[in-house]
Amino acid sequence: MREAPIAVFDSGVGGLSVLAEIQRLLPNESLLYLGDCGHIPYGEKTPEFIRQRCSVMAGFFREQGAKALVIACNTATVAGVADLRRDFPDWPIVGMEPAVKPAAAATRSGVVGVLATTGTLQSAKFAALLDRFATDVRVITQPCPGLVERIESGDLHSPELRALLKHYVDPLLANGCDTIILGCTHYPFLKPMLKSMIPETISLIDTGAAVARQLQRLLAQRDLLAEGPNRPVRFWTSADPASLRKTLALLGQVAGEVEKFNL
Ligand code: DGL
């Protein structure tokens, strides 16, 4: 069981930012990655639709013999993690949420910005996160429709993307944020562009590395850490495998196999 793979999924390629952190921290592990690219953006879908997708993908990974599941998507976590934990109580499942706690601890100006999807920001889970950790700071939330679609198409540099991103970031700067949470796993791919439009004193916080550490803890507790050597990552997409292969290359992932996910 130790050498069984770890399953990772996202609505698309965003979860690759988390996959990279898992590979860095746990190089012996074999990984499976599924991008539900045929159904992006999750951020604009109903929680019910996302819950159904989560359940289909989790069932698939169980059949693949995965020893753990990582929901590498904030939007899918708020919609689906509770149901998955109920349906698969014996499975280590790691979800993710915007890094409100570390951002509230780090801010000096007392103003924190959150870039995330509409679905994440509208969720009760996010409201609870603010109630718990952000009582002493001001939090400015900014939904960012359109960014995910651009990243999915491999666009990390165009003037149109830059204009859209600036439109979302400017209100955070105008409100005095000194800490910006990247609350969607697609957004770490925009860090170079973001850094070019904000002062150096502003910190960008994402949760990929924390998720990898949490996964390591859960596997260690159950004596499930692999000794290696690992096997190449297997990729699936619910859209076109050739197009995912192209985007993977642009995002710095060497893709072995990319298979079509038909469920
Ligand atoms: N990557 C996902 C997240 O972390 C959402 C992207 C989407 O809207 O499909 O929230």
PDB file of C-alpha atoms and ligand atoms in Angstrom:
ATOM      1  CA  MET A   1       0.000   0.000   0.000  1.00  0.00           C
ATOM      2  CA  ARG A   2       2.912   2.399   0.712  1.00  0.00           C
ATOM      3  CA  GLU A   3       3.876   2.389  -2.955  1.00  0.00           C
ATOM      4  CA  ALA A   4       0.287   3.023  -4.126  1.00  0.00           C
ATOM      5  CA  PRO A   5      -0.158   6.387  -5.857  1.00  0.00           C
ATOM      6  CA  ILE A   6      -1.565   9.626  -4.462  1.00  0.00           C
ATOM      7  CA  ALA A   7      -4.463  11.104  -6.443  1.00  0.00           C
ATOM      8  CA  VAL A   8      -4.663  14.835  -7.130  1.00  0.00           C
ATOM      9  CA  PHE A   9      -7.476  16.656  -8.928  1.00  0.00           C
ATOM     10  CA  ASP A  10      -8.548  20.145  -9.899  1.00  0.00           C
ATOM     11  CA  SER A  11     -11.026  21.698 -12.313  1.00  0.00           C
ATOM     12  CA  GLY A  12      -8.087  22.014 -14.710  1.00  0.00           C
ATOM     13  CA  VAL A  13      -4.370  22.786 -14.634  1.00  0.00           C
ATOM     14  CA  GLY A  14      -4.419  24.899 -11.434  1.00  0.00           C
ATOM     15  CA  GLY A  15      -3.739  21.883  -9.256  1.00  0.00           C
ATOM     16  CA  LEU A  16      -0.380  21.501 -10.979  1.00  0.00           C
ATOM     17  CA  SER A  17       0.837  24.294  -8.709  1.00  0.00           C
ATOM     18  CA  VAL A  18       0.029  21.958  -5.803  1.00  0.00           C
ATOM     19  CA  LEU A  19       1.362  18.864  -7.585  1.00  0.00           C
ATOM     20  CA  ALA A  20       4.732  20.629  -7.939  1.00  0.00           C
ATOM     21  CA  GLU A  21       4.884  21.234  -4.163  1.00  0.00           C
ATOM     22  CA  ILE A  22       4.032  17.575  -3.464  1.00  0.00           C
ATOM     23  CA  GLN A  23       6.778  16.463  -5.854  1.00  0.00           C
ATOM     24  CA  ARG A  24       9.263  18.764  -4.106  1.00  0.00           C
ATOM     25  CA  LEU A  25       8.416  17.573  -0.585  1.00  0.00           C
ATOM     26  CA  LEU A  26       7.665  13.918  -1.325  1.00  0.00           C
ATOM     27  CA  PRO A  27       9.885  12.892  -4.251  1.00  0.00           C
ATOM     28  CA  ASN A  28       9.383   9.157  -3.644  1.00  0.00           C
ATOM     29  CA  GLU A  29       5.635   9.308  -4.187  1.00  0.00           C
ATOM     30  CA  SER A  30       3.886   8.234  -7.393  1.00  0.00           C
ATOM     31  CA  LEU A  31       1.152  10.648  -8.446  1.00  0.00           C
ATOM     32  CA  LEU A  32      -2.047  10.568 -10.489  1.00  0.00           C
ATOM     33  CA  TYR A  33      -3.445  13.894 -11.747  1.00  0.00           C
ATOM     34  CA  LEU A  34      -6.886  14.586 -13.144  1.00  0.00           C
ATOM     35  CA  GLY A  35      -7.879  17.965 -14.580  1.00  0.00           C
ATOM     36  CA  ASP A  36     -11.634  18.254 -15.107  1.00  0.00           C
ATOM     37  CA  CYS A  37     -10.811  20.655 -17.954  1.00  0.00           C
ATOM     38  CA  GLY A  38     -14.060  19.877 -19.775  1.00  0.00           C
ATOM     39  CA  HIS A  39     -15.959  21.600 -16.962  1.00  0.00           C
ATOM     40  CA  ILE A  40     -13.976  24.743 -16.141  1.00  0.00           C
ATOM     41  CA  PRO A  41     -14.497  27.154 -14.558  1.00  0.00           C
ATOM     42  CA  TYR A  42     -15.735  25.556 -11.327  1.00  0.00           C
ATOM     43  CA  GLY A  43     -15.792  29.068  -9.873  1.00  0.00           C
ATOM     44  CA  GLU A  44     -18.977  29.885 -11.783  1.00  0.00           C
ATOM     45  CA  LYS A  45     -20.734  26.481 -11.308  1.00  0.00           C
ATOM     46  CA  THR A  46     -23.265  25.493  -8.648  1.00  0.00           C
ATOM     47  CA  PRO A  47     -22.009  23.696  -5.506  1.00  0.00           C
ATOM     48  CA  GLU A  48     -24.270  20.763  -6.417  1.00  0.00           C
ATOM     49  CA  PHE A  49     -22.641  20.348  -9.830  1.00  0.00           C
ATOM     50  CA  ILE A  50     -19.153  20.487  -8.280  1.00  0.00           C
ATOM     51  CA  ARG A  51     -20.114  17.961  -5.583  1.00  0.00           C
ATOM     52  CA  GLN A  52     -21.197  15.534  -8.296  1.00  0.00           C
ATOM     53  CA  ARG A  53     -17.923  15.965 -10.187  1.00  0.00           C
ATOM     54  CA  CYS A  54     -15.932  15.448  -6.953  1.00  0.00           C
ATOM     55  CA  SER A  55     -17.794  12.251  -6.264  1.00  0.00           C
ATOM     56  CA  VAL A  56     -17.237  10.885  -9.808  1.00  0.00           C
ATOM     57  CA  MET A  57     -13.507  11.673  -9.722  1.00  0.00           C
ATOM     58  CA  ALA A  58     -13.004  10.299  -6.218  1.00  0.00           C
ATOM     59  CA  GLY A  59     -14.747   7.060  -7.228  1.00  0.00           C
ATOM     60  CA  PHE A  60     -12.433   6.783 -10.237  1.00  0.00           C
ATOM     61  CA  PHE A  61      -9.336   7.248  -8.087  1.00  0.00           C
ATOM     62  CA  ARG A  62     -10.531   4.616  -5.622  1.00  0.00           C
ATOM     63  CA  GLU A  63     -10.706   2.178  -8.512  1.00  0.00           C
ATOM     64  CA  GLN A  64      -7.158   3.181  -9.477  1.00  0.00           C
ATOM     65  CA  GLY A  65      -6.036   2.111  -5.998  1.00  0.00           C
ATOM     66  CA  ALA A  66      -4.942   5.559  -4.773  1.00  0.00           C
ATOM     67  CA  LYS A  67      -3.841   5.582  -1.109  1.00  0.00           C
ATOM     68  CA  ALA A  68      -4.775   9.259  -0.555  1.00  0.00           C
ATOM     69  CA  LEU A  69      -6.661  12.073  -2.269  1.00  0.00           C
ATOM     70  CA  VAL A  70      -5.688  15.727  -2.633  1.00  0.00           C
ATOM     71  CA  ILE A  71      -8.388  18.171  -3.728  1.00  0.00           C
ATOM     72  CA  ALA A  72      -6.029  20.671  -5.346  1.00  0.00           C
ATOM     73  CA  CYS A  73      -8.788  23.210  -5.820  1.00  0.00           C
ATOM     74  CA  ASN A  74     -10.229  25.708  -3.328  1.00  0.00           C
ATOM     75  CA  THR A  75     -13.593  25.850  -5.095  1.00  0.00           C
ATOM     76  CA  ALA A  76     -14.012  22.057  -5.152  1.00  0.00           C
ATOM     77  CA  THR A  77     -12.956  21.839  -1.506  1.00  0.00           C
ATOM     78  CA  VAL A  78     -15.609  24.252  -0.229  1.00  0.00           C
ATOM     79  CA  ALA A  79     -18.277  22.445  -2.262  1.00  0.00           C
ATOM     80  CA  GLY A  80     -17.219  18.825  -1.957  1.00  0.00           C
ATOM     81  CA  VAL A  81     -14.776  17.923   0.813  1.00  0.00           C
ATOM     82  CA  ALA A  82     -17.394  17.220   3.509  1.00  0.00           C
ATOM     83  CA  ASP A  83     -19.279  14.748   1.282  1.00  0.00           C
ATOM     84  CA  LEU A  84     -16.070  12.999   0.207  1.00  0.00           C
ATOM     85  CA  ARG A  85     -14.913  12.586   3.821  1.00  0.00           C
ATOM     86  CA  ARG A  86     -18.335  11.175   4.701  1.00  0.00           C
ATOM     87  CA  ASP A  87     -18.341   8.772   1.730  1.00  0.00           C
ATOM     88  CA  PHE A  88     -14.711   7.611   2.124  1.00  0.00           C
ATOM     89  CA  PRO A  89     -14.055   7.724   5.883  1.00  0.00           C
ATOM     90  CA  ASP A  90     -10.988   5.453   5.725  1.00  0.00           C
ATOM     91  CA  TRP A  91      -9.193   7.543   3.068  1.00  0.00           C
ATOM     92  CA  PRO A  92      -6.753  10.363   3.857  1.00  0.00           C
ATOM     93  CA  ILE A  93      -8.271  13.376   2.043  1.00  0.00           C
ATOM     94  CA  VAL A  94      -6.511  16.742   1.956  1.00  0.00           C
ATOM     95  CA  GLY A  95      -8.513  19.766   0.866  1.00  0.00           C
ATOM     96  CA  MET A  96      -7.433  23.366   0.592  1.00  0.00           C
ATOM     97  CA  GLU A  97      -8.680  26.770   1.618  1.00  0.00           C
ATOM     98  CA  PRO A  98      -7.449  30.347   1.169  1.00  0.00           C
ATOM     99  CA  ALA A  99      -4.578  31.116   3.562  1.00  0.00           C
ATOM    100  CA  VAL A 100      -6.518  33.543   5.780  1.00  0.00           C
ATOM    101  CA  LYS A 101      -4.816  32.515   9.024  1.00  0.00           C
ATOM    102  CA  PRO A 102      -1.187  33.028   7.884  1.00  0.00           C
ATOM    103  CA  ALA A 103      -2.146  36.227   6.053  1.00  0.00           C
ATOM    104  CA  ALA A 104      -3.840  37.685   9.144  1.00  0.00           C
ATOM    105  CA  ALA A 105      -0.704  36.871  11.147  1.00  0.00           C
ATOM    106  CA  ALA A 106       1.616  38.404   8.531  1.00  0.00           C
ATOM    107  CA  THR A 107      -0.089  41.686   7.642  1.00  0.00           C
ATOM    108  CA  ARG A 108       1.408  44.884   9.048  1.00  0.00           C
ATOM    109  CA  SER A 109      -1.065  47.280   7.441  1.00  0.00           C
ATOM    110  CA  GLY A 110      -3.975  45.268   8.861  1.00  0.00           C
ATOM    111  CA  VAL A 111      -5.520  44.935   5.394  1.00  0.00           C
ATOM    112  CA  VAL A 112      -5.475  41.614   3.556  1.00  0.00           C
ATOM    113  CA  GLY A 113      -6.652  40.990  -0.002  1.00  0.00           C
ATOM    114  CA  VAL A 114      -8.089  37.713  -1.287  1.00  0.00           C
ATOM    115  CA  LEU A 115      -8.116  36.795  -4.969  1.00  0.00           C
ATOM    116  CA  ALA A 116     -10.298  33.722  -5.451  1.00  0.00           C
ATOM    117  CA  THR A 117     -13.188  32.356  -7.477  1.00  0.00           C
ATOM    118  CA  THR A 118     -16.770  33.548  -7.025  1.00  0.00           C
ATOM    119  CA  GLY A 119     -17.716  30.092  -5.698  1.00  0.00           C
ATOM    120  CA  THR A 120     -15.045  30.121  -2.998  1.00  0.00           C
ATOM    121  CA  LEU A 121     -15.775  33.673  -1.848  1.00  0.00           C
ATOM    122  CA  GLN A 122     -19.537  33.098  -1.692  1.00  0.00           C
ATOM    123  CA  SER A 123     -19.267  29.884   0.337  1.00  0.00           C
ATOM    124  CA  ALA A 124     -20.265  29.442   3.967  1.00  0.00           C
ATOM    125  CA  LYS A 125     -16.920  27.716   4.544  1.00  0.00           C
ATOM    126  CA  PHE A 126     -15.038  30.873   3.527  1.00  0.00           C
ATOM    127  CA  ALA A 127     -17.286  33.029   5.742  1.00  0.00           C
ATOM    128  CA  ALA A 128     -16.489  30.704   8.640  1.00  0.00           C
ATOM    129  CA  LEU A 129     -12.773  31.015   7.897  1.00  0.00           C
ATOM    130  CA  LEU A 130     -13.030  34.810   8.130  1.00  0.00           C
ATOM    131  CA  ASP A 131     -15.033  34.607  11.375  1.00  0.00           C
ATOM    132  CA  ARG A 132     -12.395  32.361  12.863  1.00  0.00           C
ATOM    133  CA  PHE A 133      -9.134  33.987  11.785  1.00  0.00           C
ATOM    134  CA  ALA A 134      -9.773  37.483  10.462  1.00  0.00           C
ATOM    135  CA  THR A 135     -11.518  39.278  13.290  1.00  0.00           C
ATOM    136  CA  ASP A 136      -8.629  41.722  13.818  1.00  0.00           C
ATOM    137  CA  VAL A 137      -7.899  42.555  10.189  1.00  0.00           C
ATOM    138  CA  ARG A 138      -9.799  44.063   7.278  1.00  0.00           C
ATOM    139  CA  VAL A 139     -10.280  41.608   4.429  1.00  0.00           C
ATOM    140  CA  ILE A 140     -10.958  42.801   0.886  1.00  0.00           C
ATOM    141  CA  THR A 141     -12.263  39.986  -1.303  1.00  0.00           C
ATOM    142  CA  GLN A 142     -12.000  40.028  -5.070  1.00  0.00           C
ATOM    143  CA  PRO A 143     -13.623  37.397  -7.308  1.00  0.00           C
ATOM    144  CA  CYS A 144     -11.677  37.007 -10.560  1.00  0.00           C
ATOM    145  CA  PRO A 145     -13.844  35.587 -13.374  1.00  0.00           C
ATOM    146  CA  GLY A 146     -11.927  35.052 -16.595  1.00  0.00           C
ATOM    147  CA  LEU A 147      -8.457  34.389 -15.166  1.00  0.00           C
ATOM    148  CA  VAL A 148      -8.864  30.606 -15.017  1.00  0.00           C
ATOM    149  CA  GLU A 149      -9.940  30.362 -18.663  1.00  0.00           C
ATOM    150  CA  ARG A 150      -6.846  32.305 -19.762  1.00  0.00           C
ATOM    151  CA  ILE A 151      -4.470  30.133 -17.739  1.00  0.00           C
ATOM    152  CA  GLU A 152      -6.161  26.986 -19.055  1.00  0.00           C
ATOM    153  CA  SER A 153      -5.438  28.164 -22.589  1.00  0.00           C
ATOM    154  CA  GLY A 154      -1.761  28.536 -21.661  1.00  0.00           C
ATOM    155  CA  ASP A 155      -1.870  32.343 -21.563  1.00  0.00           C
ATOM    156  CA  LEU A 156       0.451  33.676 -18.836  1.00  0.00           C
ATOM    157  CA  HIS A 157       1.731  36.797 -20.632  1.00  0.00           C
ATOM    158  CA  SER A 158      -0.789  38.502 -22.937  1.00  0.00           C
ATOM    159  CA  PRO A 159      -1.737  42.199 -22.648  1.00  0.00           C
ATOM    160  CA  GLU A 160      -5.403  41.124 -22.242  1.00  0.00           C
ATOM    161  CA  LEU A 161      -4.506  38.948 -19.256  1.00  0.00           C
ATOM    162  CA  ARG A 162      -2.457  41.775 -17.795  1.00  0.00           C
ATOM    163  CA  ALA A 163      -5.349  44.238 -18.119  1.00  0.00           C
ATOM    164  CA  LEU A 164      -7.774  41.787 -16.481  1.00  0.00           C
ATOM    165  CA  LEU A 165      -5.402  41.028 -13.618  1.00  0.00           C
ATOM    166  CA  LYS A 166      -4.726  44.724 -13.036  1.00  0.00           C
ATOM    167  CA  HIS A 167      -8.466  45.351 -12.920  1.00  0.00           C
ATOM    168  CA  TYR A 168      -8.689  42.814 -10.034  1.00  0.00           C
ATOM    169  CA  VAL A 169      -5.542  43.838  -8.172  1.00  0.00           C
ATOM    170  CA  ASP A 170      -5.910  47.639  -8.274  1.00  0.00           C
ATOM    171  CA  PRO A 171      -8.797  47.772  -5.744  1.00  0.00           C
ATOM    172  CA  LEU A 172      -6.711  45.713  -3.296  1.00  0.00           C
ATOM    173  CA  LEU A 173      -3.807  48.149  -3.613  1.00  0.00           C
ATOM    174  CA  ALA A 174      -6.138  51.147  -3.326  1.00  0.00           C
ATOM    175  CA  ASN A 175      -7.439  49.755  -0.016  1.00  0.00           C
ATOM    176  CA  GLY A 176      -3.942  49.414   1.471  1.00  0.00           C
ATOM    177  CA  CYS A 177      -3.482  45.616   1.347  1.00  0.00           C
ATOM    178  CA  ASP A 178       0.076  44.550   2.106  1.00  0.00           C
ATOM    179  CA  THR A 179      -0.699  40.823   1.915  1.00  0.00           C
ATOM    180  CA  ILE A 180      -2.540  39.166  -0.953  1.00  0.00           C
ATOM    181  CA  ILE A 181      -3.887  35.639  -0.693  1.00  0.00           C
ATOM    182  CA  LEU A 182      -3.904  33.610  -3.904  1.00  0.00           C
ATOM    183  CA  GLY A 183      -7.065  31.679  -3.059  1.00  0.00           C
ATOM    184  CA  CYS A 184      -7.270  29.643  -6.261  1.00  0.00           C
ATOM    185  CA  THR A 185      -4.691  27.073  -7.313  1.00  0.00           C
ATOM    186  CA  HIS A 186      -4.498  28.528 -10.823  1.00  0.00           C
ATOM    187  CA  TYR A 187      -3.215  31.891  -9.602  1.00  0.00           C
ATOM    188  CA  PRO A 188       0.339  30.915  -8.506  1.00  0.00           C
ATOM    189  CA  PHE A 189       1.071  30.645 -12.255  1.00  0.00           C
ATOM    190  CA  LEU A 190       0.401  34.406 -12.415  1.00  0.00           C
ATOM    191  CA  LYS A 191       2.998  35.277  -9.761  1.00  0.00           C
ATOM    192  CA  PRO A 192       5.578  36.680 -12.222  1.00  0.00           C
ATOM    193  CA  MET A 193       2.969  38.974 -13.811  1.00  0.00           C
ATOM    194  CA  LEU A 194       1.493  39.916 -10.443  1.00  0.00           C
ATOM    195  CA  LYS A 195       4.901  40.815  -9.019  1.00  0.00           C
ATOM    196  CA  SER A 196       5.471  43.161 -11.927  1.00  0.00           C
ATOM    197  CA  MET A 197       2.362  45.174 -11.006  1.00  0.00           C
ATOM    198  CA  ILE A 198       2.591  45.421  -7.201  1.00  0.00           C
ATOM    199  CA  PRO A 199       5.179  47.033  -4.905  1.00  0.00           C
ATOM    200  CA  GLU A 200       7.901  44.677  -3.617  1.00  0.00           C
ATOM    201  CA  THR A 201       6.668  45.152  -0.056  1.00  0.00           C
ATOM    202  CA  ILE A 202       3.438  43.278  -0.748  1.00  0.00           C
ATOM    203  CA  SER A 203       3.493  39.544   0.056  1.00  0.00           C
ATOM    204  CA  LEU A 204       1.701  36.924  -2.007  1.00  0.00           C
ATOM    205  CA  ILE A 205       0.548  33.872  -0.049  1.00  0.00           C
ATOM    206  CA  ASP A 206      -0.640  30.561  -1.447  1.00  0.00           C
ATOM    207  CA  THR A 207      -1.272  27.207   0.192  1.00  0.00           C
ATOM    208  CA  GLY A 208       0.395  24.633  -2.096  1.00  0.00           C
ATOM    209  CA  ALA A 209       3.349  23.995   0.231  1.00  0.00           C
ATOM    210  CA  ALA A 210       1.101  23.757   3.321  1.00  0.00           C
ATOM    211  CA  VAL A 211      -1.089  21.205   1.547  1.00  0.00           C
ATOM    212  CA  ALA A 212       1.979  19.101   0.713  1.00  0.00           C
ATOM    213  CA  ARG A 213       3.041  19.208   4.393  1.00  0.00           C
ATOM    214  CA  GLN A 214      -0.436  18.200   5.556  1.00  0.00           C
ATOM    215  CA  LEU A 215      -0.399  15.295   3.104  1.00  0.00           C
ATOM    216  CA  GLN A 216       3.009  14.239   4.453  1.00  0.00           C
ATOM    217  CA  ARG A 217       1.648  14.316   8.027  1.00  0.00           C
ATOM    218  CA  LEU A 218      -1.429  12.221   7.172  1.00  0.00           C
ATOM    219  CA  LEU A 219       0.644   9.627   5.298  1.00  0.00           C
ATOM    220  CA  ALA A 220       3.258   9.436   8.076  1.00  0.00           C
ATOM    221  CA  GLN A 221       0.549   8.915  10.740  1.00  0.00           C
ATOM    222  CA  ARG A 222      -0.748   5.918   8.780  1.00  0.00           C
ATOM    223  CA  ASP A 223       2.724   4.605   7.893  1.00  0.00           C
ATOM    224  CA  LEU A 224       1.919   5.170   4.223  1.00  0.00           C
ATOM    225  CA  LEU A 225       4.947   7.175   3.027  1.00  0.00           C
ATOM    226  CA  ALA A 226       6.490   5.588  -0.081  1.00  0.00           C
ATOM    227  CA  GLU A 227      10.101   4.511  -0.145  1.00  0.00           C
ATOM    228  CA  GLY A 228      10.331   4.921  -3.920  1.00  0.00           C
ATOM    229  CA  PRO A 229      11.461   4.947  -6.597  1.00  0.00           C
ATOM    230  CA  ASN A 230       8.379   6.711  -7.898  1.00  0.00           C
ATOM    231  CA  ARG A 231       6.616   6.104 -11.194  1.00  0.00           C
ATOM    232  CA  PRO A 232       5.998   8.896 -13.775  1.00  0.00           C
ATOM    233  CA  VAL A 233       2.886  11.005 -13.138  1.00  0.00           C
ATOM    234  CA  ARG A 234      -0.201   9.731 -14.966  1.00  0.00           C
ATOM    235  CA  PHE A 235      -2.475  12.506 -16.244  1.00  0.00           C
ATOM    236  CA  TRP A 236      -6.138  12.475 -17.213  1.00  0.00           C
ATOM    237  CA  THR A 237      -8.323  15.249 -18.608  1.00  0.00           C
ATOM    238  CA  SER A 238     -12.048  15.431 -19.327  1.00  0.00           C
ATOM    239  CA  ALA A 239     -11.253  17.714 -22.320  1.00  0.00           C
ATOM    240  CA  ASP A 240      -8.719  17.163 -25.101  1.00  0.00           C
ATOM    241  CA  PRO A 241      -5.529  15.265 -24.046  1.00  0.00           C
ATOM    242  CA  ALA A 242      -3.460  16.992 -26.765  1.00  0.00           C
ATOM    243  CA  SER A 243      -4.419  20.399 -25.444  1.00  0.00           C
ATOM    244  CA  LEU A 244      -3.566  19.426 -21.835  1.00  0.00           C
ATOM    245  CA  ARG A 245      -0.204  18.092 -23.034  1.00  0.00           C
ATOM    246  CA  LYS A 246       0.520  21.503 -24.590  1.00  0.00           C
ATOM    247  CA  THR A 247      -0.506  23.444 -21.465  1.00  0.00           C
ATOM    248  CA  LEU A 248       1.496  21.090 -19.234  1.00  0.00           C
ATOM    249  CA  ALA A 249       4.620  21.899 -21.226  1.00  0.00           C
ATOM    250  CA  LEU A 250       3.932  25.642 -20.927  1.00  0.00           C
ATOM    251  CA  LEU A 251       3.527  25.301 -17.155  1.00  0.00           C
ATOM    252  CA  GLY A 252       6.765  23.366 -16.785  1.00  0.00           C
ATOM    253  CA  GLN A 253       5.379  19.842 -16.211  1.00  0.00           C
ATOM    254  CA  VAL A 254       6.867  17.059 -18.250  1.00  0.00           C
ATOM    255  CA  ALA A 255       3.881  14.949 -19.194  1.00  0.00           C
ATOM    256  CA  GLY A 256       4.343  11.284 -19.834  1.00  0.00           C
ATOM    257  CA  GLU A 257       0.965   9.877 -20.605  1.00  0.00           C
ATOM    258  CA  VAL A 258      -2.181  12.063 -20.864  1.00  0.00           C
ATOM    259  CA  GLU A 259      -5.377  10.032 -21.050  1.00  0.00           C
ATOM    260  CA  LYS A 260      -8.970  10.985 -21.722  1.00  0.00           C
ATOM    261  CA  PHE A 261     -11.280  10.911 -18.698  1.00  0.00           C
ATOM    262  CA  ASN A 262     -14.711   9.984 -19.988  1.00  0.00           C
ATOM    263  CA  LEU A 263     -16.890   9.953 -16.866  1.00  0.00           C
TER     264      LEU A 263
HETATM  265  N1  DGL B   1      -8.365  26.023  -9.313  1.00  0.00           N
HETATM  266  C1  DGL B   1      -9.612  26.203  -8.696  1.00  0.00           C
HETATM  267  C2  DGL B   1      -9.487  26.767  -7.286  1.00  0.00           C
HETATM  268  O1  DGL B   1      -8.505  26.563  -6.619  1.00  0.00           O
HETATM  269  C3  DGL B   1     -10.758  26.860  -9.414  1.00  0.00           C
HETATM  270  C4  DGL B   1     -10.703  27.118 -10.853  1.00  0.00           C
HETATM  271  C5  DGL B   1     -12.036  27.175 -11.539  1.00  0.00           C
HETATM  272  O2  DGL B   1     -12.799  28.156 -11.372  1.00  0.00           O
HETATM  273  O3  DGL B   1     -12.301  26.227 -12.264  1.00  0.00           O
HETATM  274  O4  DGL B   1     -10.392  27.382  -6.798  1.00  0.00           O
END
